[in-house]
Amino acid sequence: MLVLGIESSCDETGVALFDTEKGLIAQQLHTQMAMHAQYGGVVPELASRDHIRRLVPLTQNCLQEVNLSLNHIDAIAYTQGPGLGGALLAGASFANALAFALDKPIIEVHHLEGHLLSPLLSKNKPQFPFVALLVSGGHTQFMSVTDIGEYELLGQSVDDAAGEAFDKTAKLLGLDYPGGAKLAALAQEGTPNRFEFPRPMKHSGDLNLSFSGLKTAVLTLVNQLKEEQQLDTQTIKDICLAFENAVVDVLTHKAKQALKQTGFTELVVAGGVGANQALRQSLSKINAKVYFPELALCTDNGAMIAFAGAMHLKHAHPVGQFSVKPRWALTNTKE
Ligand code: KG4
Ligand code: ZN
């Protein structure tokens, strides 16, 4: 069975083809990063309009890559939520219209389930059950995953998501949007131990996390250094390193705790912040099998949606009325 996957929840348009026999056979991605950079963040209306422009050519490119035509597609999967309403609608309308025209079934996919299952696209796959650490721009959650579709929330950020904290901290350090990866790159040139930031909720005893206080601690330091005219380039790198250390330390500590609490021996890391090298290194050292998606599959993409769709083929249904779910808990996917 050949599943076309459509992702349009935020600022990336992703299209991919997953073949249940051959695996992932084609994928195309367009990132709107440059378009939004001049505004310092994602402009939802611009995002929706750009998705509309990209969806047809990206789908054509995908099919051309493997010399297939629309008629070869057996089902169409798309991100129904969570995400930006207008951006989701662009992908949902395209997917439903195409499925209607081709008389093929449709499958709604939860964006975070796409992230969570993306390590299963690698050759070295995790085995159920496992703990999933979802770390993206919008979510930071620990989930217990016992099977496809069987997810239980163990804990989550009570305020900012880890990626959001990376991006906001990068912004206040004067780095361009989206600053998470840029902050991480500068951290590599930081001086170890020059600064130390608090580890919010590290010892809260549960699996919840908090990152907004950390961002405020950086802001206070930056303001003080600016007043003293000491915010030079090396100092910014040193702050980046101290910030990254704090996030990585808390996530690693809680990941160990999640494994202990569940008794599971495998940890899957997914979402954009999963691309962070310091986090990868730190989590690789814990006493468990740790799986990361390939770097290209960490951030938003169509492959994870095509794959999640293929895992839910039994839920494929004919096109009818459709809606998007800008807010949607991963534990409610059966609703
Ligand atoms: O999963 P994703 O592509 O989009 C969401 O669904 O949110 O994640 C994007 C987030 C952004 O906050 C971005 O700054 C962060 O992932 N990110 C990173 C790195 N690469 C992307 N954060 C830290 N280090 C990185 N190398
Ligand atoms: Zn995402």
XYZ file of C-alpha atoms and ligand atoms in Angstrom:
362
model
C 0.000 0.000 0.000
C 1.275 3.440 -0.911
C 0.490 6.274 1.515
C 0.929 9.942 0.642
C 1.691 12.021 3.760
C 1.002 15.746 4.037
C 2.423 17.954 6.831
C 1.507 21.649 7.128
C 1.029 22.342 10.846
C 3.471 25.228 11.174
C 6.215 26.631 8.967
C 7.271 23.555 7.001
C 5.417 22.013 4.077
C 6.272 18.319 3.977
C 5.117 15.697 1.487
C 6.250 12.059 1.407
C 5.406 8.623 0.056
C 5.570 5.615 2.366
C 5.231 2.158 0.823
C 4.240 -0.517 3.362
C 6.521 -3.015 1.546
C 9.470 -0.832 0.577
C 9.392 1.802 3.329
C 9.909 5.522 2.767
C 10.435 5.977 -0.978
C 10.219 9.740 -1.531
C 10.033 12.937 0.451
C 9.997 16.653 -0.248
C 10.234 19.513 2.202
C 9.947 23.265 1.957
C 10.837 25.350 4.987
C 9.415 28.838 5.355
C 12.114 29.857 7.819
C 13.623 32.567 5.607
C 10.177 34.054 4.928
C 9.328 34.372 8.630
C 12.834 35.395 9.761
C 12.296 39.042 8.840
C 9.351 39.177 11.285
C 11.195 37.389 14.121
C 8.624 34.571 14.273
C 6.012 32.613 12.323
C 3.316 34.838 10.766
C 0.318 32.449 10.581
C -1.382 34.045 7.562
C 1.841 33.990 5.532
C 2.413 30.383 6.592
C -1.051 29.287 5.331
C -0.614 31.047 1.995
C 2.805 29.548 1.451
C 1.568 26.023 2.212
C -1.079 26.485 -0.492
C 1.620 27.527 -2.985
C 3.900 24.580 -2.184
C 1.619 21.576 -1.758
C 0.984 20.804 -5.441
C 4.596 21.148 -6.700
C 6.002 19.208 -3.722
C 3.537 16.367 -4.345
C 4.415 16.333 -8.055
C 8.141 16.259 -7.214
C 7.599 13.364 -4.802
C 5.839 11.279 -7.438
C 8.386 12.195 -10.114
C 11.255 11.154 -7.826
C 10.007 7.557 -8.008
C 8.311 7.621 -11.429
C 4.840 7.129 -10.037
C 1.558 8.900 -10.734
C -1.344 9.979 -8.519
C -3.188 6.762 -9.410
C -0.592 4.687 -7.574
C -1.529 6.279 -4.225
C -3.709 4.012 -2.038
C -4.429 6.396 0.858
C -3.702 9.974 1.900
C -2.597 10.879 5.441
C -2.428 14.455 6.692
C -1.690 16.335 9.908
C -5.057 17.204 11.448
C -3.491 18.924 14.486
C -2.171 20.328 16.701
C -0.776 23.417 15.005
C -1.769 26.721 13.427
C -5.420 26.607 12.317
C -4.935 28.168 8.888
C -1.765 26.220 8.142
C -3.488 22.954 9.093
C -6.478 23.848 6.917
C -4.239 24.308 3.874
C -2.903 20.744 4.192
C -6.277 19.276 5.208
C -8.088 20.870 2.234
C -5.422 19.703 -0.173
C -5.361 16.161 1.215
C -9.162 15.806 1.305
C -9.657 17.331 -2.149
C -7.024 15.020 -3.630
C -8.473 11.970 -1.878
C -11.961 12.908 -3.111
C -10.767 13.374 -6.696
C -8.850 10.082 -6.653
C -11.583 8.262 -4.720
C -9.031 7.119 -2.124
C -9.429 6.960 1.665
C -8.088 9.561 4.044
C -6.276 9.188 7.402
C -6.029 11.968 9.999
C -2.685 12.042 11.820
C -1.707 13.689 15.114
C 1.443 15.750 14.509
C 3.099 14.584 17.731
C 2.359 10.955 16.944
C 4.253 11.560 13.698
C 7.258 12.834 15.692
C 6.958 10.053 18.238
C 6.923 7.269 15.644
C 9.651 8.792 13.443
C 12.485 6.749 15.069
C 10.659 3.646 13.751
C 11.665 4.797 10.261
C 15.322 4.064 11.080
C 16.949 0.679 10.490
C 17.767 0.429 14.176
C 14.220 0.563 15.567
C 12.998 0.770 19.166
C 10.778 -2.014 20.527
C 7.554 -1.446 22.451
C 7.164 -0.519 25.229
C 9.286 2.602 25.430
C 9.389 6.048 26.996
C 9.124 8.841 24.429
C 10.575 12.266 25.093
C 8.859 14.691 22.716
C 10.833 17.907 22.583
C 9.627 20.370 19.967
C 8.895 24.075 19.626
C 5.388 23.595 20.984
C 5.639 20.584 23.307
C 7.887 18.959 25.896
C 6.336 15.726 27.101
C 7.262 12.338 28.469
C 4.942 9.622 27.141
C 4.634 5.940 27.921
C 4.238 4.149 24.575
C 3.087 0.541 24.789
C 1.963 0.144 21.152
C 0.959 2.180 18.099
C -1.825 4.447 19.360
C -1.309 3.478 23.022
C 0.081 6.603 24.643
C -0.031 7.739 28.243
C 1.190 11.151 29.339
C 3.773 10.833 32.141
C 4.648 14.510 32.505
C 5.086 17.717 30.539
C 6.285 21.286 30.658
C 4.012 23.430 32.779
C 4.976 26.547 30.810
C 7.294 27.013 27.807
C 8.291 24.045 25.668
C 12.041 23.348 25.484
C 12.233 24.509 21.844
C 10.283 27.648 22.706
C 12.751 28.376 25.535
C 15.645 27.884 23.108
C 14.021 30.251 20.590
C 13.033 32.927 23.140
C 16.455 32.852 24.788
C 18.118 33.098 21.377
C 15.957 36.117 20.591
C 16.911 37.939 23.765
C 20.570 37.229 22.965
C 20.026 38.956 19.614
C 20.140 35.808 17.438
C 17.967 35.557 14.327
C 14.748 33.502 14.289
C 14.484 30.560 14.682
C 17.309 30.791 17.131
C 17.294 27.322 18.750
C 19.813 25.736 16.397
C 21.882 28.950 16.262
C 22.052 29.115 20.057
C 23.173 25.471 20.094
C 25.899 26.192 17.523
C 27.236 29.130 19.585
C 27.145 27.000 22.754
C 29.787 24.768 21.188
C 32.244 27.675 21.449
C 31.225 28.616 24.984
C 33.541 28.601 27.995
C 32.513 25.774 30.375
C 31.414 26.778 33.897
C 31.566 30.550 33.378
C 27.855 30.885 34.101
C 25.405 28.608 35.882
C 21.625 28.852 35.522
C 18.922 27.325 37.748
C 17.483 23.878 36.948
C 13.751 24.581 37.297
C 11.683 21.686 38.720
C 14.618 19.285 38.446
C 13.822 17.859 41.862
C 10.023 18.246 41.746
C 9.694 14.474 42.092
C 7.275 14.201 39.168
C 7.940 14.207 35.430
C 6.790 17.772 34.837
C 9.207 20.403 33.630
C 9.415 24.198 33.536
C 11.545 26.381 31.300
C 10.176 29.908 31.571
C 12.144 30.697 34.761
C 15.339 29.694 33.019
C 14.630 32.147 30.227
C 13.988 34.870 32.847
C 17.312 34.046 34.557
C 19.078 34.577 31.222
C 17.206 37.855 30.709
C 18.246 39.152 34.149
C 21.897 38.287 33.470
C 21.797 39.813 29.977
C 20.317 43.063 31.307
C 22.970 43.250 34.005
C 25.800 42.551 31.533
C 24.409 45.127 29.107
C 24.415 47.748 31.868
C 28.030 46.907 32.645
C 28.772 46.903 28.882
C 30.138 43.396 29.122
C 27.876 41.534 26.705
C 30.596 40.730 24.153
C 30.530 37.913 21.585
C 32.364 35.401 23.795
C 30.061 36.198 26.713
C 27.024 35.451 24.507
C 28.566 32.074 23.606
C 29.211 31.380 27.300
C 25.573 32.176 28.137
C 24.414 29.901 25.286
C 26.459 27.036 26.747
C 25.184 27.590 30.290
C 21.580 27.758 29.045
C 21.944 24.603 26.955
C 23.578 22.796 29.897
C 20.641 23.648 32.145
C 18.028 22.377 29.642
C 20.009 19.218 28.864
C 20.658 18.512 32.546
C 16.955 18.719 33.479
C 15.805 16.682 30.457
C 18.415 13.985 31.152
C 17.529 13.818 34.841
C 13.797 13.493 34.090
C 14.399 10.961 31.310
C 16.226 8.704 33.804
C 13.352 9.171 36.240
C 10.758 8.299 33.544
C 12.610 5.067 32.744
C 12.844 4.177 36.418
C 9.176 4.952 37.038
C 7.910 2.877 34.081
C 10.511 0.127 34.323
C 10.985 0.439 30.535
C 14.483 0.026 29.121
C 14.142 2.020 25.888
C 13.924 5.771 25.348
C 12.883 7.435 22.106
C 13.688 11.106 21.585
C 11.648 12.995 18.995
C 10.907 16.552 17.867
C 13.049 19.473 16.727
C 15.104 19.778 19.930
C 16.051 16.123 19.413
C 18.484 17.493 16.817
C 20.476 19.094 19.651
C 23.896 17.447 19.847
C 24.492 18.161 23.538
C 21.141 16.544 24.399
C 21.982 13.545 22.219
C 25.343 13.096 23.889
C 23.958 13.426 27.386
C 21.035 11.025 26.803
C 23.307 8.507 25.075
C 25.157 8.076 28.370
C 22.151 6.969 30.404
C 21.675 3.328 31.230
C 19.054 2.519 28.564
C 18.755 1.963 24.829
C 18.250 5.447 23.421
C 16.888 6.075 19.922
C 16.942 9.323 17.976
C 15.318 9.918 14.585
C 17.735 10.750 11.796
C 18.556 14.461 11.942
C 16.420 15.237 8.869
C 13.426 13.578 10.549
C 13.738 15.479 13.846
C 12.122 18.686 12.654
C 8.757 18.791 10.887
C 8.493 16.653 7.749
C 6.039 14.713 5.617
C 7.767 11.344 6.085
C 6.642 10.977 9.691
C 3.039 11.756 8.683
C 3.068 9.254 5.793
C 4.524 6.654 8.168
C 2.045 7.330 11.005
C -0.733 7.163 8.372
C 0.541 3.786 7.185
C 0.496 2.538 10.792
C -3.174 3.576 11.002
C -4.369 2.223 7.655
C -7.202 0.459 9.429
C -8.582 3.902 10.301
C -8.593 5.056 6.661
C -12.070 6.196 5.622
C -13.795 7.826 2.658
C -13.685 11.600 2.408
C -16.612 13.397 4.033
C -16.747 16.514 6.136
C -13.384 17.365 7.617
C -12.025 19.624 10.324
C -8.659 20.509 11.840
C -7.690 20.381 15.518
C -5.307 23.249 16.361
C -5.335 22.057 19.998
C -5.352 18.291 20.407
C -3.851 16.114 23.163
C -1.914 13.071 21.996
C -3.711 10.973 24.600
C -7.016 11.755 22.799
C -6.160 10.372 19.366
C -8.988 7.864 19.522
C -11.642 10.586 19.860
O 9.459 19.659 15.926
P 9.751 20.987 15.345
O 10.341 21.078 13.976
O 8.470 21.877 15.274
C 7.450 21.806 16.191
O 6.549 20.935 16.004
O 7.515 22.594 17.158
O 10.678 21.724 16.405
C 11.162 23.020 16.201
C 11.929 23.453 17.442
C 12.272 24.938 17.418
O 11.945 25.490 18.670
C 13.777 24.930 17.174
O 14.419 26.045 17.709
C 14.197 23.657 17.875
O 13.174 22.728 17.539
N 15.507 23.157 17.424
C 16.594 23.068 18.226
C 17.649 22.580 17.422
N 17.166 22.396 16.146
C 15.844 22.755 16.179
N 16.738 23.344 19.529
C 17.958 23.115 20.072
N 19.026 22.670 19.362
C 18.917 22.384 18.053
N 19.967 21.930 17.371
Zn 6.793 19.304 15.057
